[in-house]
């Protein structure tokens, strides 16, 4: 696979060259493979720490998997891991979290451990502790650093730590102050142990909408190579409004690619002889509706609007799933996305006219779209449908999340 980082400017230029040479089939192949590859990028994340530190619980929460669900990592002190065990993300089969054997026994040797767990396999390491970081954490971090891999520290069960601090305290007590102290204590301890610039996140798997959970995501995402960022972002659970808006932006960047693929299908596919206006039925006959159905299904899962994700969100925040569902407004989010649903939407909203408008608009920037002839309408319609459904689903997801986070009566 070609992972050469692409800028939009050089990708547009590349498309322009294809269009000018009338290499439509190559243009489609190139875009399709990029769209497919983006979801096939492998990501392997190692989760290590002492036994009982919360590794398995974290691996479930971060994948959006219930502790009791099939495919969940078994939690609790009796379930310890002797060999690295991969847990795949339910929607992104190439994103794997690896539950590594516990560290910290008296005979623990970091270099041997890394060899044993096959360190080269992982994109980065998360080192979890419930207590202060100790010497073996530092030794492990140094051994990881010497292999050229990145590592991050997680101080887990922060909910319990705060509860402990709150006990016996009365007025003037501020959680933020305590969190600041814990963070400084961790960072200073690691620095004193010889870790240059330790990144420490304070997390609770019981309260994944609080503390540093979102910062883990954002930091890791920024530090991943660019071709891995999209899939990592999509694999994140929807506990924060900012995660939803970042997903929306990332999807938005892909829409023009889908629109061109759709338009090219019309021009180069079995219907390329059709003349005049391409109406909705031609889109359907061409498989463009299938394409859109698949893309919209992906949006739905990424925004957590599918039945499984809604149930998990309801369980996590102790809410009724029907109550969460009641704030969903988009039909595509509340029912199965089918070709009929889209077809109806296109007809009822006059979207082929909208498609023409979008195409005319895009034409000003990418005049080569006109060479797509009848495909131009498919371009506009696909563009319009995907972006309007994307906006609506992102808004639905934000409403659902706000509802889930509302304090109970
Ligand atoms: N209070 C609290 N308990 C947690 C948290 N994360 C895990 N636990 C509990 O800690 C225990 C050990 O967790 P587990 O994930 O099995 O640890 P592992 O041995 O590192 O995989 C379990 O009983 C979990 O329910 C957390 O964030 N807060
Ligand atoms: Mg475990």
Short mmCIF file of C-alpha atoms and ligand atoms in Angstrom, two decimals:
data_model
loop_
_atom_site.label_atom_id
_atom_site.label_comp_id
_atom_site.label_asym_id
_atom_site.label_seq_id
_atom_site.Cartn_x
_atom_site.Cartn_y
_atom_site.Cartn_z
CA UNK A 1 0.00 0.00 0.00
CA UNK A 2 1.19 3.48 -0.79
CA UNK A 3 1.21 5.56 2.38
CA UNK A 4 2.74 8.64 0.82
CA UNK A 5 1.22 11.62 2.65
CA UNK A 6 -1.03 13.58 0.32
CA UNK A 7 -1.99 17.20 0.47
CA UNK A 8 -5.28 18.30 -1.00
CA UNK A 9 -3.48 20.54 -3.46
CA UNK A 10 -1.43 17.74 -4.98
CA UNK A 11 -4.36 15.35 -4.94
CA UNK A 12 -6.50 17.85 -6.87
CA UNK A 13 -3.64 18.36 -9.29
CA UNK A 14 -3.39 14.61 -9.74
CA UNK A 15 -7.14 14.41 -10.47
CA UNK A 16 -6.89 17.34 -12.88
CA UNK A 17 -4.19 15.47 -14.81
CA UNK A 18 -6.38 12.37 -15.00
CA UNK A 19 -9.33 14.43 -16.24
CA UNK A 20 -7.31 16.33 -18.82
CA UNK A 21 -6.01 13.05 -20.22
CA UNK A 22 -9.53 11.58 -19.96
CA UNK A 23 -8.12 8.76 -17.82
CA UNK A 24 -11.41 8.39 -15.99
CA UNK A 25 -11.03 4.73 -15.12
CA UNK A 26 -7.60 5.36 -13.57
CA UNK A 27 -8.93 8.32 -11.64
CA UNK A 28 -11.70 6.16 -10.15
CA UNK A 29 -9.31 3.34 -9.32
CA UNK A 30 -6.94 5.72 -7.61
CA UNK A 31 -9.67 7.36 -5.52
CA UNK A 32 -11.38 4.09 -4.67
CA UNK A 33 -8.19 2.47 -3.49
CA UNK A 34 -7.42 5.51 -1.33
CA UNK A 35 -10.89 5.42 0.18
CA UNK A 36 -10.62 1.71 0.86
CA UNK A 37 -7.04 1.81 2.16
CA UNK A 38 -7.90 4.47 4.67
CA UNK A 39 -9.99 1.95 6.60
CA UNK A 40 -7.53 -0.92 6.19
CA UNK A 41 -4.63 0.77 7.89
CA UNK A 42 -3.43 -1.47 10.73
CA UNK A 43 -3.09 0.02 14.18
CA UNK A 44 -1.70 -1.99 17.10
CA UNK A 45 -1.75 -0.46 20.54
CA UNK A 46 -0.01 -2.14 23.46
CA UNK A 47 -1.55 -1.78 26.92
CA UNK A 48 0.74 -2.75 29.77
CA UNK A 49 0.99 -2.28 33.54
CA UNK A 50 0.70 -4.26 36.74
CA UNK A 51 -1.92 -6.88 37.13
CA UNK A 52 -5.12 -5.30 38.47
CA UNK A 53 -4.24 -1.81 37.22
CA UNK A 54 -7.28 -1.77 34.94
CA UNK A 55 -5.76 -2.76 31.57
CA UNK A 56 -8.59 -5.02 30.47
CA UNK A 57 -11.27 -2.59 31.62
CA UNK A 58 -9.56 0.22 29.72
CA UNK A 59 -9.32 -1.92 26.57
CA UNK A 60 -13.07 -2.48 26.69
CA UNK A 61 -13.99 1.14 27.33
CA UNK A 62 -11.72 2.56 24.66
CA UNK A 63 -13.12 0.15 22.06
CA UNK A 64 -16.70 0.89 23.07
CA UNK A 65 -17.29 -2.67 24.27
CA UNK A 66 -19.27 -3.70 27.31
CA UNK A 67 -17.42 -5.82 29.94
CA UNK A 68 -20.03 -8.59 29.52
CA UNK A 69 -20.21 -8.48 25.73
CA UNK A 70 -18.79 -11.13 23.44
CA UNK A 71 -15.26 -10.14 22.46
CA UNK A 72 -14.72 -8.18 25.68
CA UNK A 73 -11.46 -8.47 27.61
CA UNK A 74 -12.13 -10.38 30.84
CA UNK A 75 -11.69 -8.13 33.84
CA UNK A 76 -11.08 -8.71 37.55
CA UNK A 77 -8.09 -9.96 39.46
CA UNK A 78 -8.59 -13.62 38.61
CA UNK A 79 -8.23 -12.88 34.90
CA UNK A 80 -4.58 -12.26 34.22
CA UNK A 81 -2.90 -12.40 30.85
CA UNK A 82 0.12 -14.64 30.25
CA UNK A 83 0.62 -13.83 26.57
CA UNK A 84 -0.19 -10.70 24.56
CA UNK A 85 -3.86 -10.94 23.64
CA UNK A 86 -5.31 -8.85 20.82
CA UNK A 87 -8.77 -7.28 21.08
CA UNK A 88 -10.14 -5.94 17.84
CA UNK A 89 -12.30 -2.88 17.56
CA UNK A 90 -15.88 -3.91 16.75
CA UNK A 91 -16.15 -1.57 13.74
CA UNK A 92 -12.51 -1.38 12.66
CA UNK A 93 -11.06 -4.86 12.46
CA UNK A 94 -7.54 -3.55 11.85
CA UNK A 95 -7.47 -1.52 15.04
CA UNK A 96 -6.26 -3.81 17.80
CA UNK A 97 -5.58 -3.19 21.46
CA UNK A 98 -3.17 -5.73 22.94
CA UNK A 99 -3.58 -6.77 26.54
CA UNK A 100 0.00 -7.50 27.61
CA UNK A 101 1.13 -9.68 30.54
CA UNK A 102 1.42 -7.80 33.84
CA UNK A 103 4.71 -6.13 34.79
CA UNK A 104 6.36 -5.43 38.11
CA UNK A 105 7.26 -8.83 39.52
CA UNK A 106 10.65 -8.89 41.37
CA UNK A 107 12.28 -10.72 38.44
CA UNK A 108 10.88 -8.27 35.86
CA UNK A 109 13.41 -7.50 33.12
CA UNK A 110 12.12 -4.82 30.71
CA UNK A 111 14.26 -5.83 27.71
CA UNK A 112 13.29 -9.50 27.98
CA UNK A 113 9.68 -8.46 28.46
CA UNK A 114 9.68 -6.35 25.29
CA UNK A 115 11.20 -9.20 23.33
CA UNK A 116 8.64 -11.60 24.76
CA UNK A 117 5.68 -9.40 23.81
CA UNK A 118 7.10 -8.80 20.34
CA UNK A 119 7.54 -5.03 20.78
CA UNK A 120 7.96 -4.34 17.08
CA UNK A 121 4.32 -5.13 16.45
CA UNK A 122 2.98 -2.04 18.24
CA UNK A 123 2.46 1.51 17.10
CA UNK A 124 2.80 2.73 20.69
CA UNK A 125 2.63 1.64 24.34
CA UNK A 126 0.25 2.72 27.07
CA UNK A 127 1.67 2.07 30.55
CA UNK A 128 -1.05 1.97 33.20
CA UNK A 129 -0.76 2.25 36.96
CA UNK A 130 -3.16 2.82 39.83
CA UNK A 131 -0.44 3.91 42.23
CA UNK A 132 2.50 6.21 41.76
CA UNK A 133 4.85 5.29 38.95
CA UNK A 134 7.66 3.14 40.24
CA UNK A 135 11.16 2.20 39.15
CA UNK A 136 10.04 -0.66 36.92
CA UNK A 137 7.70 1.70 35.01
CA UNK A 138 10.64 3.98 34.35
CA UNK A 139 12.88 1.08 33.31
CA UNK A 140 10.20 -0.17 30.94
CA UNK A 141 9.71 3.31 29.45
CA UNK A 142 13.46 3.61 28.88
CA UNK A 143 13.59 0.19 27.25
CA UNK A 144 10.66 1.18 24.97
CA UNK A 145 12.38 4.44 24.10
CA UNK A 146 15.54 2.59 23.10
CA UNK A 147 13.48 0.67 20.52
CA UNK A 148 12.33 3.98 18.97
CA UNK A 149 8.67 3.49 19.95
CA UNK A 150 6.47 5.95 21.78
CA UNK A 151 4.90 5.46 25.20
CA UNK A 152 2.36 7.25 27.35
CA UNK A 153 1.54 6.91 31.03
CA UNK A 154 -1.98 6.46 32.31
CA UNK A 155 -2.85 6.85 35.97
CA UNK A 156 -6.06 4.87 36.21
CA UNK A 157 -9.00 4.65 38.65
CA UNK A 158 -8.87 8.40 39.25
CA UNK A 159 -12.48 8.22 40.45
CA UNK A 160 -11.35 6.12 43.43
CA UNK A 161 -8.35 8.37 44.08
CA UNK A 162 -10.63 11.42 44.23
CA UNK A 163 -13.11 9.67 46.47
CA UNK A 164 -10.23 8.86 48.83
CA UNK A 165 -9.09 12.50 48.86
CA UNK A 166 -12.60 13.80 49.40
CA UNK A 167 -13.07 11.72 52.52
CA UNK A 168 -12.79 13.89 55.58
CA UNK A 169 -12.50 17.08 53.53
CA UNK A 170 -15.13 19.76 53.97
CA UNK A 171 -15.38 23.26 52.51
CA UNK A 172 -12.96 24.71 49.98
CA UNK A 173 -12.22 21.34 48.44
CA UNK A 174 -11.45 21.45 44.74
CA UNK A 175 -11.08 18.34 42.54
CA UNK A 176 -9.07 20.28 40.01
CA UNK A 177 -6.41 21.13 42.58
CA UNK A 178 -6.12 17.48 43.57
CA UNK A 179 -5.87 16.40 39.92
CA UNK A 180 -3.17 18.98 39.34
CA UNK A 181 -1.21 17.68 42.32
CA UNK A 182 -1.52 14.06 41.17
CA UNK A 183 -0.39 14.98 37.68
CA UNK A 184 2.60 16.95 38.95
CA UNK A 185 3.53 14.18 41.33
CA UNK A 186 3.49 11.65 38.46
CA UNK A 187 5.45 13.84 36.06
CA UNK A 188 8.05 14.82 38.67
CA UNK A 189 8.48 11.23 39.80
CA UNK A 190 9.03 10.04 36.25
CA UNK A 191 11.42 12.91 35.49
CA UNK A 192 13.41 12.17 38.62
CA UNK A 193 13.57 8.54 37.46
CA UNK A 194 15.10 9.70 34.17
CA UNK A 195 12.14 9.92 31.72
CA UNK A 196 12.77 13.12 29.76
CA UNK A 197 9.32 14.45 28.90
CA UNK A 198 6.70 12.10 30.32
CA UNK A 199 3.14 12.35 29.00
CA UNK A 200 0.75 11.43 31.80
CA UNK A 201 -3.05 11.05 31.52
CA UNK A 202 -5.40 10.74 34.47
CA UNK A 203 -8.30 8.45 33.62
CA UNK A 204 -11.24 6.60 35.07
CA UNK A 205 -12.90 3.83 33.14
CA UNK A 206 -16.00 4.30 35.28
CA UNK A 207 -16.24 7.96 34.20
CA UNK A 208 -14.90 7.93 30.65
CA UNK A 209 -16.47 11.34 29.90
CA UNK A 210 -14.22 12.99 32.50
CA UNK A 211 -10.59 13.80 33.28
CA UNK A 212 -8.05 13.13 30.50
CA UNK A 213 -9.80 10.53 28.37
CA UNK A 214 -10.24 12.91 25.43
CA UNK A 215 -6.66 14.12 25.77
CA UNK A 216 -5.33 10.60 25.28
CA UNK A 217 -7.19 10.42 21.99
CA UNK A 218 -6.18 13.80 20.77
CA UNK A 219 -2.53 13.44 21.72
CA UNK A 220 -2.13 9.97 20.23
CA UNK A 221 -3.95 11.02 17.08
CA UNK A 222 -1.66 14.00 16.57
CA UNK A 223 1.41 11.87 17.08
CA UNK A 224 0.42 9.08 14.75
CA UNK A 225 1.63 9.15 11.15
CA UNK A 226 -0.98 10.98 9.03
CA UNK A 227 -2.27 7.88 7.22
CA UNK A 228 -3.24 6.28 10.55
CA UNK A 229 -5.10 9.25 12.01
CA UNK A 230 -8.48 8.87 10.31
CA UNK A 231 -9.02 5.27 11.36
CA UNK A 232 -7.84 5.97 14.91
CA UNK A 233 -10.22 8.90 15.15
CA UNK A 234 -13.15 6.85 13.89
CA UNK A 235 -12.38 4.08 16.36
CA UNK A 236 -12.77 6.43 19.34
CA UNK A 237 -15.84 6.19 21.54
CA UNK A 238 -18.25 9.13 21.44
CA UNK A 239 -18.03 10.45 24.98
CA UNK A 240 -17.08 14.00 24.01
CA UNK A 241 -18.73 16.57 21.75
CA UNK A 242 -15.32 17.50 20.39
CA UNK A 243 -14.75 13.89 19.26
CA UNK A 244 -17.98 14.10 17.27
CA UNK A 245 -16.98 17.32 15.60
CA UNK A 246 -13.51 15.98 14.77
CA UNK A 247 -15.06 12.89 13.18
CA UNK A 248 -17.38 15.07 11.15
CA UNK A 249 -14.49 17.16 9.84
CA UNK A 250 -12.47 14.08 8.94
CA UNK A 251 -15.39 12.56 7.02
CA UNK A 252 -16.11 15.84 5.29
CA UNK A 253 -12.64 15.78 3.78
CA UNK A 254 -13.43 12.46 2.08
CA UNK A 255 -16.74 13.45 0.48
CA UNK A 256 -15.41 14.96 -2.72
CA UNK A 257 -13.60 11.67 -3.40
CA UNK A 258 -16.83 9.70 -3.10
CA UNK A 259 -18.60 12.25 -5.27
CA UNK A 260 -16.04 11.89 -8.04
CA UNK A 261 -16.19 8.09 -7.83
CA UNK A 262 -19.96 8.32 -8.12
CA UNK A 263 -19.80 10.72 -11.07
CA UNK A 264 -17.23 8.54 -12.85
CA UNK A 265 -19.41 5.50 -12.42
CA UNK A 266 -22.02 7.28 -14.50
CA UNK A 267 -19.55 8.38 -17.15
CA UNK A 268 -17.57 5.21 -17.51
CA UNK A 269 -20.06 2.62 -16.35
CA UNK A 270 -22.75 0.78 -18.26
CA UNK A 271 -24.91 3.92 -18.38
CA UNK A 272 -22.31 6.15 -19.97
CA UNK A 273 -24.31 6.27 -23.16
CA UNK A 274 -27.24 7.89 -21.40
CA UNK A 275 -27.89 11.39 -22.55
CA UNK A 276 -29.52 14.34 -20.93
CA UNK A 277 -30.23 14.72 -17.27
CA UNK A 278 -29.21 11.97 -14.93
CA UNK A 279 -32.16 11.59 -12.62
CA UNK A 280 -32.29 9.65 -9.40
CA UNK A 281 -33.22 6.33 -11.06
CA UNK A 282 -29.96 6.36 -13.03
CA UNK A 283 -28.03 6.92 -9.85
CA UNK A 284 -29.71 3.89 -8.38
CA UNK A 285 -29.16 1.73 -11.45
CA UNK A 286 -25.51 2.62 -11.35
CA UNK A 287 -24.89 1.39 -7.88
CA UNK A 288 -24.28 4.91 -6.60
CA UNK A 289 -27.03 4.51 -4.09
CA UNK A 290 -25.30 1.35 -2.83
CA UNK A 291 -22.13 3.37 -2.48
CA UNK A 292 -23.96 6.05 -0.52
CA UNK A 293 -25.74 3.50 1.66
CA UNK A 294 -22.36 2.04 2.63
CA UNK A 295 -20.83 5.42 3.39
CA UNK A 296 -23.85 6.50 5.45
CA UNK A 297 -23.72 3.23 7.39
CA UNK A 298 -20.12 4.02 8.23
CA UNK A 299 -21.12 7.50 9.48
CA UNK A 300 -23.84 5.98 11.59
CA UNK A 301 -21.47 3.59 13.35
CA UNK A 302 -18.73 6.17 13.76
CA UNK A 303 -21.22 8.53 15.44
CA UNK A 304 -22.53 5.74 17.67
CA UNK A 305 -26.08 5.87 16.31
CA UNK A 306 -26.34 2.14 15.51
CA UNK A 307 -28.41 0.05 17.97
CA UNK A 308 -25.36 -1.59 19.60
CA UNK A 309 -23.54 1.69 20.28
CA UNK A 310 -26.71 3.35 21.59
CA UNK A 311 -27.24 0.50 24.02
CA UNK A 312 -23.67 0.78 25.26
CA UNK A 313 -23.96 4.56 25.72
CA UNK A 314 -27.20 4.08 27.65
CA UNK A 315 -25.55 1.44 29.88
CA UNK A 316 -22.44 3.55 30.46
CA UNK A 317 -24.42 6.54 31.71
CA UNK A 318 -27.29 4.64 33.31
CA UNK A 319 -29.91 5.91 30.85
CA UNK A 320 -32.79 4.31 29.02
CA UNK A 321 -31.90 3.52 25.41
CA UNK A 322 -35.35 4.60 24.18
CA UNK A 323 -34.88 7.93 25.89
CA UNK A 324 -31.61 8.45 23.99
CA UNK A 325 -33.25 7.35 20.76
CA UNK A 326 -36.06 9.86 21.24
CA UNK A 327 -33.78 12.83 20.48
CA UNK A 328 -32.69 11.45 17.09
CA UNK A 329 -34.24 13.41 14.21
CA UNK A 330 -32.62 12.06 11.03
CA UNK A 331 -34.47 9.18 9.45
CA UNK A 332 -31.17 7.63 8.34
CA UNK A 333 -30.05 7.54 11.96
CA UNK A 334 -33.23 6.08 13.40
CA UNK A 335 -33.91 3.38 10.82
CA UNK A 336 -31.99 1.09 8.48
CA UNK A 337 -30.35 2.97 5.65
CA UNK A 338 -31.62 1.51 2.40
CA UNK A 339 -31.58 2.49 -1.24
CA UNK A 340 -35.33 3.13 -1.01
CA UNK A 341 -34.84 5.55 1.85
CA UNK A 342 -32.24 7.50 -0.09
CA UNK A 343 -34.22 7.38 -3.29
CA UNK A 344 -37.23 8.76 -1.48
CA UNK A 345 -35.07 11.46 0.08
CA UNK A 346 -33.61 12.47 -3.28
CA UNK A 347 -37.04 12.69 -4.86
CA UNK A 348 -38.79 14.44 -2.02
CA UNK A 349 -36.05 17.02 -1.54
CA UNK A 350 -35.49 17.72 -5.24
CA UNK A 351 -31.89 16.75 -4.72
CA UNK A 352 -31.03 16.29 -8.37
CA UNK A 353 -31.61 20.04 -8.76
CA UNK A 354 -29.43 20.54 -5.72
CA UNK A 355 -26.88 18.24 -7.35
CA UNK A 356 -26.82 20.48 -10.40
CA UNK A 357 -26.27 23.51 -8.22
CA UNK A 358 -23.41 21.90 -6.31
CA UNK A 359 -21.82 20.76 -9.56
CA UNK A 360 -22.07 24.25 -11.03
CA UNK A 361 -20.49 25.60 -7.87
CA UNK A 362 -17.66 23.06 -7.80
CA UNK A 363 -17.08 23.70 -11.49
CA UNK A 364 -15.76 27.12 -10.67
CA UNK A 365 -12.92 25.51 -8.75
CA UNK A 366 -12.45 22.28 -10.67
CA UNK A 367 -13.62 23.03 -14.24
CA UNK A 368 -12.75 19.49 -15.32
CA UNK A 369 -15.93 18.29 -13.65
CA UNK A 370 -17.78 19.41 -16.80
CA UNK A 371 -16.03 16.66 -18.75
CA UNK A 372 -17.99 14.27 -16.64
CA UNK A 373 -21.00 15.35 -18.69
CA UNK A 374 -24.03 13.57 -17.29
CA UNK A 375 -21.87 12.41 -14.38
CA UNK A 376 -21.73 15.99 -13.19
CA UNK A 377 -25.18 15.66 -11.68
CA UNK A 378 -24.19 12.48 -9.89
CA UNK A 379 -21.21 14.36 -8.47
CA UNK A 380 -23.39 17.11 -7.07
CA UNK A 381 -26.10 14.80 -5.80
CA UNK A 382 -23.64 12.49 -4.05
CA UNK A 383 -21.79 15.44 -2.60
CA UNK A 384 -24.98 17.01 -1.36
CA UNK A 385 -26.47 13.84 0.10
CA UNK A 386 -23.33 12.79 1.92
CA UNK A 387 -22.64 16.21 3.36
CA UNK A 388 -26.22 16.86 4.45
CA UNK A 389 -26.61 13.42 6.04
CA UNK A 390 -23.21 13.80 7.67
CA UNK A 391 -24.23 17.13 9.22
CA UNK A 392 -27.56 15.71 10.40
CA UNK A 393 -26.06 12.58 11.90
CA UNK A 394 -23.33 14.56 13.68
CA UNK A 395 -26.04 16.78 15.17
CA UNK A 396 -28.11 13.76 16.19
CA UNK A 397 -25.06 12.23 17.84
CA UNK A 398 -24.44 15.46 19.75
CA UNK A 399 -28.07 15.51 20.96
CA UNK A 400 -27.84 11.86 22.01
CA UNK A 401 -24.60 12.47 23.90
CA UNK A 402 -25.96 15.56 25.67
CA UNK A 403 -29.00 13.53 26.69
CA UNK A 404 -26.79 10.72 27.98
CA UNK A 405 -24.72 13.15 30.03
CA UNK A 406 -27.73 14.99 31.52
CA UNK A 407 -27.88 14.64 35.27
CA UNK A 408 -30.63 12.28 36.44
CA UNK A 409 -33.75 13.70 38.12
N1 LIG B 1 -12.97 2.39 40.53
C1 LIG B 1 -12.43 1.93 39.39
N2 LIG B 1 -12.21 0.59 39.25
C2 LIG B 1 -11.65 0.15 38.09
C3 LIG B 1 -11.31 1.05 37.05
N3 LIG B 1 -10.76 0.33 36.04
C4 LIG B 1 -10.76 -0.96 36.45
N4 LIG B 1 -11.30 -1.09 37.67
C5 LIG B 1 -11.47 -2.33 38.46
O1 LIG B 1 -10.19 -2.84 38.78
C6 LIG B 1 -10.20 -4.27 38.75
C7 LIG B 1 -9.08 -4.80 37.86
O2 LIG B 1 -9.33 -4.38 36.53
P1 LIG B 1 -8.77 -5.19 35.26
O3 LIG B 1 -9.19 -4.40 34.06
O4 LIG B 1 -9.17 -6.62 35.31
O5 LIG B 1 -7.19 -5.08 35.50
P2 LIG B 1 -5.99 -5.79 34.71
O6 LIG B 1 -5.54 -6.93 35.54
O7 LIG B 1 -4.93 -4.77 34.62
O8 LIG B 1 -6.50 -6.21 33.37
C8 LIG B 1 -11.57 -4.66 38.25
O9 LIG B 1 -12.34 -5.05 39.35
C9 LIG B 1 -12.13 -3.41 37.61
O10 LIG B 1 -13.55 -3.32 37.72
C10 LIG B 1 -11.57 2.46 37.23
O11 LIG B 1 -11.29 3.32 36.39
N5 LIG B 1 -12.13 2.83 38.42
MG1 LIG B 2 -6.55 -8.14 32.59
#
